Amino acid sequence: MKFRDIVTRSRSYRRFDTSFRLDDGQLADLVELACYVPSSRNLQPLKYVAVSNSESCADVFGCLSWAGYLTDWHGPVEHERPAAYLVMLCDLEIASGAACDSGIAAQTILLGATSMGLGGCIVASVERDRLRSVLGIPDRFAIEFVLALGKPVEAVVIDQMREEGDVRYYRDAHGIHHVPKRTIEEVLQQFR
Amino acid sequence: MKFRDIVTRSRSYRRFDTSFRLDDGQLADLVELACYVPSSRNLQPLKYVAVSNSESCADVFGCLSWAGYLTDWHGPVEHERPAAYLVMLCDLEIASGAACDSGIAAQTILLGATSMGLGGCIVASVERDRLRSVLGIPDRFAIEFVLALGKPVEAVVIDQMREEGDVRYYRDAHGIHHVPKRTIEEVLQQFR
């Protein structure tokens, strides 16, 4: 797949075929990608917990909130829930914060998932204390994000957004998820 | 190119063939990639200034510091300087900060550059006031990073790092740049 196709096909998917399970090898392949990415001062404070069995997935799911703009949707139904998670941690003995590393690593993992025919979503709305308890995460680690992963079953389309337009994504009457994105004309600036 | 190869070949390059110029179309292609990436609450506050002509490149170069761990190296010599830059801004009228968006976008652009046979480096050590003045950047925008871009001319190798090892990259006697990276065994944690 061309790189541009990987980027455009890598949407934030929130509905999956739960019966399509990811194995630990696939999760390790995704984490391995993150071992090669740039890191501020090369400190590499990010660490990961892989969650793939059904019971642990249910525990993690209970700690997440979904799609803030879809106020009448409370997350995927049981057979459309993520089949696996990567919980991204910052090792506080290495760095006091993840700086830009978390975005670099999360996007690399999501693009990697897309290149493998999978998909995912960066979930930042996490009940962190509860998740810490569920997975036994020591205080030494801050919880950055949860990456939800699986075989996507939803259609996501990108709509070109008008300047000053509405950034809120929405679902249309056919259940298609629309995401307004700024155009290059708005994003590429020239001041001189 | 396979996605894993793009990731492993996308190193932080700091020496380029300055005579290999990037055109505005290539820079626009890289910024266009960043229009499709995930954004916290889909706000998309990031904007870009593309710098490709030699004089402006020299001005931007004067605002940058290079490779903090190479204390006896003060940056690339004239014919090995970046051939172009993308200055990443956060539009403060859209969001008070870039959150994880900056890392997501920077990595996508660098992977895109690698997929085009180019390379680059996220430069965070920037004299921001000076750069603002050089490019006429209004106060409405915070300067996040400068992405240095060009045709790389240096060899960068990844060394597997031992746990508790030294994270500092270095150049060997042959001028090869070595970057220690943590192994997946260290990075993938299990607590239960």
mmCIF file of C-alpha atoms in Angstrom:
data_model
loop_
_atom_site.group_PDB
_atom_site.id
_atom_site.type_symbol
_atom_site.label_atom_id
_atom_site.label_comp_id
_atom_site.label_asym_id
_atom_site.label_seq_id
_atom_site.Cartn_x
_atom_site.Cartn_y
_atom_site.Cartn_z
ATOM 1 C CA MET A 1 0.000 0.000 0.000
ATOM 2 C CA LYS A 2 1.315 3.480 -0.831
ATOM 3 C CA PHE A 3 2.145 5.527 2.227
ATOM 4 C CA ARG A 4 -0.457 8.183 1.395
ATOM 5 C CA ASP A 5 -3.108 5.442 1.221
ATOM 6 C CA ILE A 6 -2.057 4.160 4.637
ATOM 7 C CA VAL A 7 -2.477 7.672 6.049
ATOM 8 C CA THR A 8 -5.854 8.336 4.450
ATOM 9 C CA ARG A 9 -7.215 4.881 5.343
ATOM 10 C CA SER A 10 -6.014 5.151 8.930
ATOM 11 C CA ARG A 11 -9.117 6.686 10.444
ATOM 12 C CA SER A 12 -10.157 6.711 14.118
ATOM 13 C CA TYR A 13 -12.246 3.546 14.119
ATOM 14 C CA ARG A 14 -14.549 2.911 17.050
ATOM 15 C CA ARG A 15 -16.515 -0.123 15.831
ATOM 16 C CA PHE A 16 -14.840 -3.463 15.163
ATOM 17 C CA ASP A 17 -15.593 -7.112 14.411
ATOM 18 C CA THR A 18 -14.961 -8.375 17.935
ATOM 19 C CA SER A 19 -14.838 -11.984 16.725
ATOM 20 C CA PHE A 20 -11.706 -11.164 14.710
ATOM 21 C CA ARG A 21 -9.089 -11.615 17.434
ATOM 22 C CA LEU A 22 -5.576 -10.169 17.376
ATOM 23 C CA ASP A 23 -2.813 -12.428 18.588
ATOM 24 C CA ASP A 24 0.111 -11.436 20.778
ATOM 25 C CA GLY A 25 2.460 -11.609 17.791
ATOM 26 C CA GLN A 26 0.515 -8.885 15.992
ATOM 27 C CA LEU A 27 0.507 -6.694 19.083
ATOM 28 C CA ALA A 28 4.241 -7.255 19.534
ATOM 29 C CA ASP A 29 4.803 -6.297 15.869
ATOM 30 C CA LEU A 30 3.009 -3.013 16.525
ATOM 31 C CA VAL A 31 5.004 -2.285 19.680
ATOM 32 C CA GLU A 32 8.209 -3.168 17.849
ATOM 33 C CA LEU A 33 7.458 -0.422 15.314
ATOM 34 C CA ALA A 34 7.297 2.034 18.194
ATOM 35 C CA CYS A 35 10.817 0.997 19.266
ATOM 36 C CA TYR A 36 12.214 2.720 16.153
ATOM 37 C CA VAL A 37 10.515 6.093 16.332
ATOM 38 C CA PRO A 38 12.112 9.436 17.211
ATOM 39 C CA SER A 39 12.062 10.337 20.891
ATOM 40 C CA SER A 40 12.735 13.644 22.583
ATOM 41 C CA ARG A 41 16.401 13.539 23.716
ATOM 42 C CA ASN A 42 16.154 9.847 22.754
ATOM 43 C CA LEU A 43 14.983 9.092 26.299
ATOM 44 C CA GLN A 44 12.297 6.635 25.091
ATOM 45 C CA PRO A 45 10.159 6.697 28.237
ATOM 46 C CA LEU A 46 7.162 4.972 26.621
ATOM 47 C CA LYS A 47 6.245 1.438 27.589
ATOM 48 C CA TYR A 48 3.230 -0.684 26.690
ATOM 49 C CA VAL A 49 0.848 -3.250 28.075
ATOM 50 C CA ALA A 50 -0.754 -5.529 25.471
ATOM 51 C CA VAL A 51 -4.282 -6.745 26.202
ATOM 52 C CA SER A 52 -5.819 -9.347 23.899
ATOM 53 C CA ASN A 53 -7.839 -11.911 25.818
ATOM 54 C CA SER A 54 -11.599 -11.379 25.998
ATOM 55 C CA GLU A 55 -11.880 -10.980 29.768
ATOM 56 C CA SER A 56 -9.091 -8.429 30.072
ATOM 57 C CA CYS A 57 -10.488 -6.582 27.051
ATOM 58 C CA ALA A 58 -13.838 -6.304 28.832
ATOM 59 C CA ASP A 59 -12.080 -4.907 31.911
ATOM 60 C CA VAL A 60 -10.226 -2.304 29.852
ATOM 61 C CA PHE A 61 -13.357 -1.401 27.890
ATOM 62 C CA GLY A 62 -15.066 -0.511 31.177
ATOM 63 C CA CYS A 63 -12.477 2.222 31.756
ATOM 64 C CA LEU A 64 -13.003 4.056 28.456
ATOM 65 C CA SER A 65 -15.311 6.774 27.177
ATOM 66 C CA TRP A 66 -16.026 7.060 23.475
ATOM 67 C CA ALA A 67 -16.400 9.788 20.857
ATOM 68 C CA GLY A 68 -17.140 12.926 22.878
ATOM 69 C CA TYR A 69 -19.032 14.598 20.016
ATOM 70 C CA LEU A 70 -21.496 11.696 19.608
ATOM 71 C CA THR A 71 -23.498 12.579 22.680
ATOM 72 C CA ASP A 72 -26.229 10.008 22.022
ATOM 73 C CA TRP A 73 -23.768 7.129 21.497
ATOM 74 C CA HIS A 74 -22.224 5.438 24.493
ATOM 75 C CA GLY A 75 -19.649 3.348 22.693
ATOM 76 C CA PRO A 76 -19.628 0.171 20.635
ATOM 77 C CA VAL A 77 -22.071 -2.647 21.333
ATOM 78 C CA GLU A 78 -20.610 -5.894 22.588
ATOM 79 C CA HIS A 79 -19.888 -7.574 19.218
ATOM 80 C CA GLU A 80 -18.346 -4.339 17.878
ATOM 81 C CA ARG A 81 -15.908 -3.718 20.707
ATOM 82 C CA PRO A 82 -12.129 -3.595 20.178
ATOM 83 C CA ALA A 83 -10.441 -7.005 19.983
ATOM 84 C CA ALA A 84 -7.266 -5.771 21.678
ATOM 85 C CA TYR A 85 -5.661 -2.794 23.360
ATOM 86 C CA LEU A 86 -2.219 -1.342 23.771
ATOM 87 C CA VAL A 87 -2.014 0.739 26.916
ATOM 88 C CA MET A 88 0.698 3.381 26.492
ATOM 89 C CA LEU A 89 2.613 4.267 29.649
ATOM 90 C CA CYS A 90 5.268 6.854 30.449
ATOM 91 C CA ASP A 91 7.999 5.467 32.691
ATOM 92 C CA LEU A 92 8.443 8.305 35.180
ATOM 93 C CA GLU A 93 11.851 6.978 36.220
ATOM 94 C CA ILE A 94 13.024 7.822 32.697
ATOM 95 C CA ALA A 95 11.225 11.113 32.040
ATOM 96 C CA SER A 96 8.742 13.276 33.918
ATOM 97 C CA GLY A 97 6.511 13.429 30.847
ATOM 98 C CA ALA A 98 6.192 11.965 27.386
ATOM 99 C CA ALA A 99 6.522 15.294 25.502
ATOM 100 C CA CYS A 100 5.742 14.738 21.823
ATOM 101 C CA ASP A 101 6.728 11.071 22.027
ATOM 102 C CA SER A 102 3.213 9.844 22.742
ATOM 103 C CA GLY A 103 1.753 11.242 19.521
ATOM 104 C CA ILE A 104 4.716 10.015 17.465
ATOM 105 C CA ALA A 105 4.372 6.484 18.817
ATOM 106 C CA ALA A 106 0.562 6.329 18.758
ATOM 107 C CA GLN A 107 0.372 7.402 15.126
ATOM 108 C CA THR A 108 3.110 4.955 14.120
ATOM 109 C CA ILE A 109 1.197 2.107 15.769
ATOM 110 C CA LEU A 110 -2.091 3.144 14.149
ATOM 111 C CA LEU A 111 -0.501 3.435 10.704
ATOM 112 C CA GLY A 112 1.090 0.039 11.298
ATOM 113 C CA ALA A 113 -2.315 -1.407 12.168
ATOM 114 C CA THR A 114 -3.764 0.021 8.949
ATOM 115 C CA SER A 115 -0.911 -1.474 6.931
ATOM 116 C CA MET A 116 -1.860 -4.868 8.457
ATOM 117 C CA GLY A 117 -5.538 -4.498 7.481
ATOM 118 C CA LEU A 118 -6.538 -3.528 11.006
ATOM 119 C CA GLY A 119 -7.490 -0.211 12.559
ATOM 120 C CA GLY A 120 -7.774 1.577 15.830
ATOM 121 C CA CYS A 121 -8.373 4.684 17.827
ATOM 122 C CA ILE A 122 -6.403 6.731 20.334
ATOM 123 C CA VAL A 123 -8.609 6.864 23.431
ATOM 124 C CA ALA A 124 -7.600 9.676 25.772
ATOM 125 C CA SER A 125 -10.771 9.671 27.870
ATOM 126 C CA VAL A 126 -9.733 6.972 30.314
ATOM 127 C CA GLU A 127 -10.606 6.319 33.965
ATOM 128 C CA ARG A 128 -6.938 6.063 34.793
ATOM 129 C CA ASP A 129 -7.155 5.028 38.442
ATOM 130 C CA ARG A 130 -9.527 2.228 37.573
ATOM 131 C CA LEU A 131 -7.387 1.054 34.633
ATOM 132 C CA ARG A 132 -4.293 1.109 36.849
ATOM 133 C CA SER A 133 -6.051 -1.149 39.303
ATOM 134 C CA VAL A 134 -7.455 -3.460 36.587
ATOM 135 C CA LEU A 135 -4.043 -4.045 34.981
ATOM 136 C CA GLY A 136 -1.898 -3.739 38.128
ATOM 137 C CA ILE A 137 0.105 -0.829 36.720
ATOM 138 C CA PRO A 138 2.648 0.411 39.285
ATOM 139 C CA ASP A 139 2.779 4.097 40.254
ATOM 140 C CA ARG A 140 6.097 4.369 38.460
ATOM 141 C CA PHE A 141 4.121 4.591 35.192
ATOM 142 C CA ALA A 142 1.759 7.348 34.039
ATOM 143 C CA ILE A 143 -1.032 6.197 31.731
ATOM 144 C CA GLU A 144 -0.853 8.200 28.506
ATOM 145 C CA PHE A 145 -3.502 6.704 26.231
ATOM 146 C CA VAL A 146 -5.250 3.502 25.388
ATOM 147 C CA LEU A 147 -4.983 2.404 21.771
ATOM 148 C CA ALA A 148 -8.079 0.419 20.856
ATOM 149 C CA LEU A 149 -7.433 -2.056 18.037
ATOM 150 C CA GLY A 150 -9.299 -4.512 15.851
ATOM 151 C CA LYS A 151 -10.794 -5.208 12.454
ATOM 152 C CA PRO A 152 -12.906 -2.116 11.706
ATOM 153 C CA VAL A 153 -16.514 -2.551 10.631
ATOM 154 C CA GLU A 154 -17.515 1.064 10.216
ATOM 155 C CA ALA A 155 -17.324 3.400 7.252
ATOM 156 C CA VAL A 156 -15.490 6.637 7.992
ATOM 157 C CA VAL A 157 -15.320 9.398 5.417
ATOM 158 C CA ILE A 158 -13.337 12.614 5.446
ATOM 159 C CA ASP A 159 -15.252 15.769 4.582
ATOM 160 C CA GLN A 160 -13.356 18.864 3.482
ATOM 161 C CA MET A 161 -14.060 21.475 6.124
ATOM 162 C CA ARG A 162 -14.684 25.134 5.377
ATOM 163 C CA GLU A 163 -12.552 27.658 7.257
ATOM 164 C CA GLU A 164 -14.316 28.589 10.517
ATOM 165 C CA GLY A 165 -16.435 25.478 9.941
ATOM 166 C CA ASP A 166 -17.532 22.917 12.510
ATOM 167 C CA VAL A 167 -14.855 20.429 13.626
ATOM 168 C CA ARG A 168 -17.346 18.016 15.180
ATOM 169 C CA TYR A 169 -17.542 14.592 13.572
ATOM 170 C CA TYR A 170 -21.026 13.050 13.200
ATOM 171 C CA ARG A 171 -22.869 9.992 11.942
ATOM 172 C CA ASP A 172 -25.314 10.336 9.086
ATOM 173 C CA ALA A 173 -28.622 8.503 8.692
ATOM 174 C CA HIS A 174 -26.797 5.517 7.152
ATOM 175 C CA GLY A 175 -24.454 5.199 10.151
ATOM 176 C CA ILE A 176 -21.500 6.555 8.170
ATOM 177 C CA HIS A 177 -19.081 8.455 10.356
ATOM 178 C CA HIS A 178 -18.108 11.831 8.864
ATOM 179 C CA VAL A 179 -14.954 13.649 9.957
ATOM 180 C CA PRO A 180 -14.465 17.259 8.829
ATOM 181 C CA LYS A 181 -10.815 17.983 8.101
ATOM 182 C CA ARG A 182 -9.233 21.342 7.337
ATOM 183 C CA THR A 183 -7.995 21.751 3.776
ATOM 184 C CA ILE A 184 -4.373 22.335 2.855
ATOM 185 C CA GLU A 185 -5.318 25.867 1.764
ATOM 186 C CA GLU A 186 -6.241 26.653 5.378
ATOM 187 C CA VAL A 187 -3.373 24.760 6.957
ATOM 188 C CA LEU A 188 -0.446 25.936 4.824
ATOM 189 C CA GLN A 189 0.278 29.525 5.808
ATOM 190 C CA GLN A 190 2.464 32.208 4.281
ATOM 191 C CA PHE A 191 3.210 35.434 6.115
ATOM 192 C CA ARG A 192 5.902 37.036 3.938
ATOM 193 C CA MET B 1 8.182 0.125 0.457
ATOM 194 C CA LYS B 2 6.727 -1.940 3.310
ATOM 195 C CA PHE B 3 5.488 0.158 6.210
ATOM 196 C CA ARG B 4 7.975 -1.386 8.643
ATOM 197 C CA ASP B 5 10.806 -0.430 6.275
ATOM 198 C CA ILE B 6 9.533 3.147 6.136
ATOM 199 C CA VAL B 7 9.587 3.267 9.950
ATOM 200 C CA THR B 8 13.045 1.753 10.340
ATOM 201 C CA ARG B 9 14.545 3.896 7.537
ATOM 202 C CA SER B 10 13.003 7.073 8.898
ATOM 203 C CA ARG B 11 15.865 8.148 11.132
ATOM 204 C CA SER B 12 16.537 11.644 12.499
ATOM 205 C CA TYR B 13 18.822 12.869 9.721
ATOM 206 C CA ARG B 14 20.892 15.990 10.354
ATOM 207 C CA ARG B 15 23.132 16.018 7.272
ATOM 208 C CA PHE B 16 21.744 16.450 3.760
ATOM 209 C CA ASP B 17 22.802 17.068 0.172
ATOM 210 C CA THR B 18 21.931 20.763 0.153
ATOM 211 C CA SER B 19 22.141 20.880 -3.653
ATOM 212 C CA PHE B 20 19.155 18.500 -3.869
ATOM 213 C CA ARG B 21 16.349 21.043 -3.595
ATOM 214 C CA LEU B 22 12.771 20.277 -2.594
ATOM 215 C CA ASP B 23 10.040 22.002 -4.533
ATOM 216 C CA ASP B 24 6.878 23.538 -3.131
ATOM 217 C CA GLY B 25 4.835 20.647 -4.522
ATOM 218 C CA GLN B 26 6.750 18.145 -2.428
ATOM 219 C CA LEU B 27 6.336 20.272 0.686
ATOM 220 C CA ALA B 28 2.622 20.636 -0.028
ATOM 221 C CA ASP B 29 2.337 16.847 -0.434
ATOM 222 C CA LEU B 30 3.857 16.427 3.035
ATOM 223 C CA VAL B 31 1.533 19.002 4.603
ATOM 224 C CA GLU B 32 -1.438 17.387 2.853
ATOM 225 C CA LEU B 33 -0.620 14.111 4.634
ATOM 226 C CA ALA B 34 -0.881 15.968 7.925
ATOM 227 C CA CYS B 35 -4.411 17.094 6.994
ATOM 228 C CA TYR B 36 -5.623 13.489 7.405
ATOM 229 C CA VAL B 37 -4.164 12.594 10.792
ATOM 230 C CA PRO B 38 -6.038 12.161 14.069
ATOM 231 C CA SER B 39 -6.382 15.291 16.177
ATOM 232 C CA SER B 40 -7.416 15.677 19.785
ATOM 233 C CA ARG B 41 -11.160 16.538 19.737
ATOM 234 C CA ASN B 42 -10.590 16.937 15.980
ATOM 235 C CA LEU B 43 -9.715 20.593 16.592
ATOM 236 C CA GLN B 44 -6.776 20.497 14.129
ATOM 237 C CA PRO B 45 -4.936 23.542 15.469
ATOM 238 C CA LEU B 46 -1.696 22.833 13.578
ATOM 239 C CA LYS B 47 -0.644 25.029 10.678
ATOM 240 C CA TYR B 48 2.565 25.107 8.664
ATOM 241 C CA VAL B 49 4.959 27.460 6.947
ATOM 242 C CA ALA B 50 6.945 25.919 4.077
ATOM 243 C CA VAL B 51 10.460 27.252 3.518
ATOM 244 C CA SER B 52 12.343 26.087 0.428
ATOM 245 C CA ASN B 53 14.360 28.910 -1.123
ATOM 246 C CA SER B 54 18.039 29.114 -0.214
ATOM 247 C CA GLU B 55 17.952 32.526 1.452
ATOM 248 C CA SER B 56 14.995 31.754 3.689
ATOM 249 C CA CYS B 57 16.527 28.372 4.528
ATOM 250 C CA ALA B 58 19.679 30.145 5.694
ATOM 251 C CA ASP B 59 17.562 32.429 7.894
ATOM 252 C CA VAL B 60 15.745 29.485 9.465
ATOM 253 C CA PHE B 61 18.971 27.539 9.927
ATOM 254 C CA GLY B 62 20.319 30.423 12.024
ATOM 255 C CA CYS B 63 17.515 29.844 14.544
ATOM 256 C CA LEU B 64 18.230 26.149 15.180
ATOM 257 C CA SER B 65 20.472 24.148 17.510
ATOM 258 C CA TRP B 66 21.489 20.628 16.565
ATOM 259 C CA ALA B 67 21.954 17.256 18.251
ATOM 260 C CA GLY B 68 22.324 18.108 21.927
ATOM 261 C CA TYR B 69 24.328 14.974 22.698
ATOM 262 C CA LEU B 70 27.004 15.742 20.063
ATOM 263 C CA THR B 71 28.654 18.459 22.123
ATOM 264 C CA ASP B 72 31.596 18.915 19.742
ATOM 265 C CA TRP B 73 29.388 19.267 16.639
ATOM 266 C CA HIS B 74 27.681 22.556 15.943
ATOM 267 C CA GLY B 75 25.410 21.430 13.171
ATOM 268 C CA PRO B 76 25.766 20.605 9.483
ATOM 269 C CA VAL B 77 28.320 22.407 7.303
ATOM 270 C CA GLU B 78 26.960 24.621 4.557
ATOM 271 C CA HIS B 79 26.637 22.003 1.784
ATOM 272 C CA GLU B 80 25.030 19.513 4.201
ATOM 273 C CA ARG B 81 22.308 21.786 5.533
ATOM 274 C CA PRO B 82 18.601 21.016 5.113
ATOM 275 C CA ALA B 83 17.154 21.917 1.712
ATOM 276 C CA ALA B 84 13.771 22.863 3.154
ATOM 277 C CA TYR B 85 11.831 23.300 6.365
ATOM 278 C CA LEU B 86 8.286 22.959 7.546
ATOM 279 C CA VAL B 87 7.665 25.155 10.556
ATOM 280 C CA MET B 88 4.852 23.676 12.629
ATOM 281 C CA LEU B 89 2.592 26.187 14.362
ATOM 282 C CA CYS B 90 -0.279 25.870 16.815
ATOM 283 C CA ASP B 91 -3.116 28.284 16.034
ATOM 284 C CA LEU B 92 -3.956 29.596 19.517
ATOM 285 C CA GLU B 93 -7.352 30.816 18.307
ATOM 286 C CA ILE B 94 -8.262 27.153 17.778
ATOM 287 C CA ALA B 95 -6.606 25.490 20.801
ATOM 288 C CA SER B 96 -4.463 26.649 23.703
ATOM 289 C CA GLY B 97 -1.964 23.872 23.000
ATOM 290 C CA ALA B 98 -1.248 21.168 20.467
ATOM 291 C CA ALA B 99 -1.601 18.214 22.906
ATOM 292 C CA CYS B 100 -0.460 15.024 21.188
ATOM 293 C CA ASP B 101 -1.234 16.437 17.740
ATOM 294 C CA SER B 102 2.275 17.747 17.160
ATOM 295 C CA GLY B 103 3.932 14.354 17.490
ATOM 296 C CA ILE B 104 1.253 12.673 15.384
ATOM 297 C CA ALA B 105 1.688 15.185 12.573
ATOM 298 C CA ALA B 106 5.493 15.427 12.763
ATOM 299 C CA GLN B 107 5.938 11.671 12.536
ATOM 300 C CA THR B 108 3.469 11.405 9.650
ATOM 301 C CA ILE B 109 5.408 14.057 7.723
ATOM 302 C CA LEU B 110 8.763 12.394 8.431
ATOM 303 C CA LEU B 111 7.471 8.968 7.390
ATOM 304 C CA GLY B 112 6.042 10.607 4.265
ATOM 305 C CA ALA B 113 9.442 12.141 3.519
ATOM 306 C CA THR B 114 11.089 8.730 3.888
ATOM 307 C CA SER B 115 8.534 7.173 1.549
ATOM 308 C CA MET B 116 9.559 9.851 -1.026
ATOM 309 C CA GLY B 117 13.281 9.039 -0.657
ATOM 310 C CA LEU B 118 13.871 12.059 1.529
ATOM 311 C CA GLY B 119 14.478 12.413 5.248
ATOM 312 C CA GLY B 120 14.355 14.859 8.063
ATOM 313 C CA CYS B 121 14.558 15.687 11.702
ATOM 314 C CA ILE B 122 12.252 17.201 14.298
ATOM 315 C CA VAL B 123 14.141 20.190 15.672
ATOM 316 C CA ALA B 124 12.756 21.344 19.016
ATOM 317 C CA SER B 125 15.702 23.505 20.030
ATOM 318 C CA VAL B 126 14.623 26.655 18.233
ATOM 319 C CA GLU B 127 15.200 30.344 18.947
ATOM 320 C CA ARG B 128 11.497 30.968 18.663
ATOM 321 C CA ASP B 129 11.458 34.769 18.960
ATOM 322 C CA ARG B 130 14.049 35.071 16.260
ATOM 323 C CA LEU B 131 12.276 32.604 13.971
ATOM 324 C CA ARG B 132 8.998 34.455 14.504
ATOM 325 C CA SER B 133 10.660 37.652 13.374
ATOM 326 C CA VAL B 134 12.452 36.001 10.424
ATOM 327 C CA LEU B 135 9.240 34.495 9.012
ATOM 328 C CA GLY B 136 6.817 37.196 10.191
ATOM 329 C CA ILE B 137 4.764 34.747 12.245
ATOM 330 C CA PRO B 138 1.913 36.548 14.050
ATOM 331 C CA ASP B 139 1.483 36.156 17.827
ATOM 332 C CA ARG B 140 -1.683 34.176 17.167
ATOM 333 C CA PHE B 141 0.566 31.168 16.439
ATOM 334 C CA ALA B 142 2.845 29.285 18.826
ATOM 335 C CA ILE B 143 5.894 27.706 17.211
ATOM 336 C CA GLU B 144 5.887 23.975 17.969
ATOM 337 C CA PHE B 145 8.825 22.528 16.024
ATOM 338 C CA VAL B 146 10.837 22.985 12.911
ATOM 339 C CA LEU B 147 10.971 19.960 10.622
ATOM 340 C CA ALA B 148 14.271 19.986 8.732
ATOM 341 C CA LEU B 149 14.044 18.182 5.393
ATOM 342 C CA GLY B 150 16.245 17.119 2.508
ATOM 343 C CA LYS B 151 18.101 14.271 0.837
ATOM 344 C CA PRO B 152 20.045 12.628 3.677
ATOM 345 C CA VAL B 153 23.771 12.009 3.232
ATOM 346 C CA GLU B 154 24.576 10.418 6.557
ATOM 347 C CA ALA B 155 24.507 6.821 7.710
ATOM 348 C CA VAL B 156 22.411 6.264 10.828
ATOM 349 C CA VAL B 157 22.295 2.877 12.509
ATOM 350 C CA ILE B 158 20.125 1.661 15.350
ATOM 351 C CA ASP B 159 21.904 -0.116 18.174
ATOM 352 C CA GLN B 160 19.927 -2.341 20.529
ATOM 353 C CA MET B 161 20.217 -0.754 23.938
ATOM 354 C CA ARG B 162 20.695 -2.692 27.139
ATOM 355 C CA GLU B 163 18.252 -1.929 29.966
ATOM 356 C CA GLU B 164 19.650 0.894 32.132
ATOM 357 C CA GLY B 165 21.984 1.590 29.200
ATOM 358 C CA ASP B 166 23.000 4.954 27.790
ATOM 359 C CA VAL B 167 20.398 6.696 25.598
ATOM 360 C CA ARG B 168 22.892 9.147 24.091
ATOM 361 C CA TYR B 169 23.444 8.827 20.354
ATOM 362 C CA TYR B 170 27.033 9.269 19.113
ATOM 363 C CA ARG B 171 29.173 9.261 15.979
ATOM 364 C CA ASP B 172 31.823 6.622 15.549
ATOM 365 C CA ALA B 173 35.293 7.091 14.011
ATOM 366 C CA HIS B 174 33.799 6.587 10.522
ATOM 367 C CA GLY B 175 31.226 9.351 11.032
ATOM 368 C CA ILE B 176 28.388 6.844 11.349
ATOM 369 C CA HIS B 177 25.647 8.061 13.658
ATOM 370 C CA HIS B 178 24.599 5.431 16.222
ATOM 371 C CA VAL B 179 21.249 5.620 18.009
ATOM 372 C CA PRO B 180 20.642 3.290 20.955
ATOM 373 C CA LYS B 181 17.034 2.097 21.055
ATOM 374 C CA ARG B 182 15.316 0.129 23.781
ATOM 375 C CA THR B 183 14.373 -3.428 22.830
ATOM 376 C CA ILE B 184 10.826 -4.709 22.737
ATOM 377 C CA GLU B 185 11.647 -6.902 25.758
ATOM 378 C CA GLU B 186 12.181 -3.748 27.799
ATOM 379 C CA VAL B 187 9.310 -1.788 26.308
ATOM 380 C CA LEU B 188 6.508 -4.371 26.426
ATOM 381 C CA GLN B 189 5.484 -4.747 30.049
ATOM 382 C CA GLN B 190 3.274 -7.237 31.820
ATOM 383 C CA PHE B 191 2.159 -6.694 35.410
ATOM 384 C CA ARG B 192 -0.393 -9.449 35.911
#
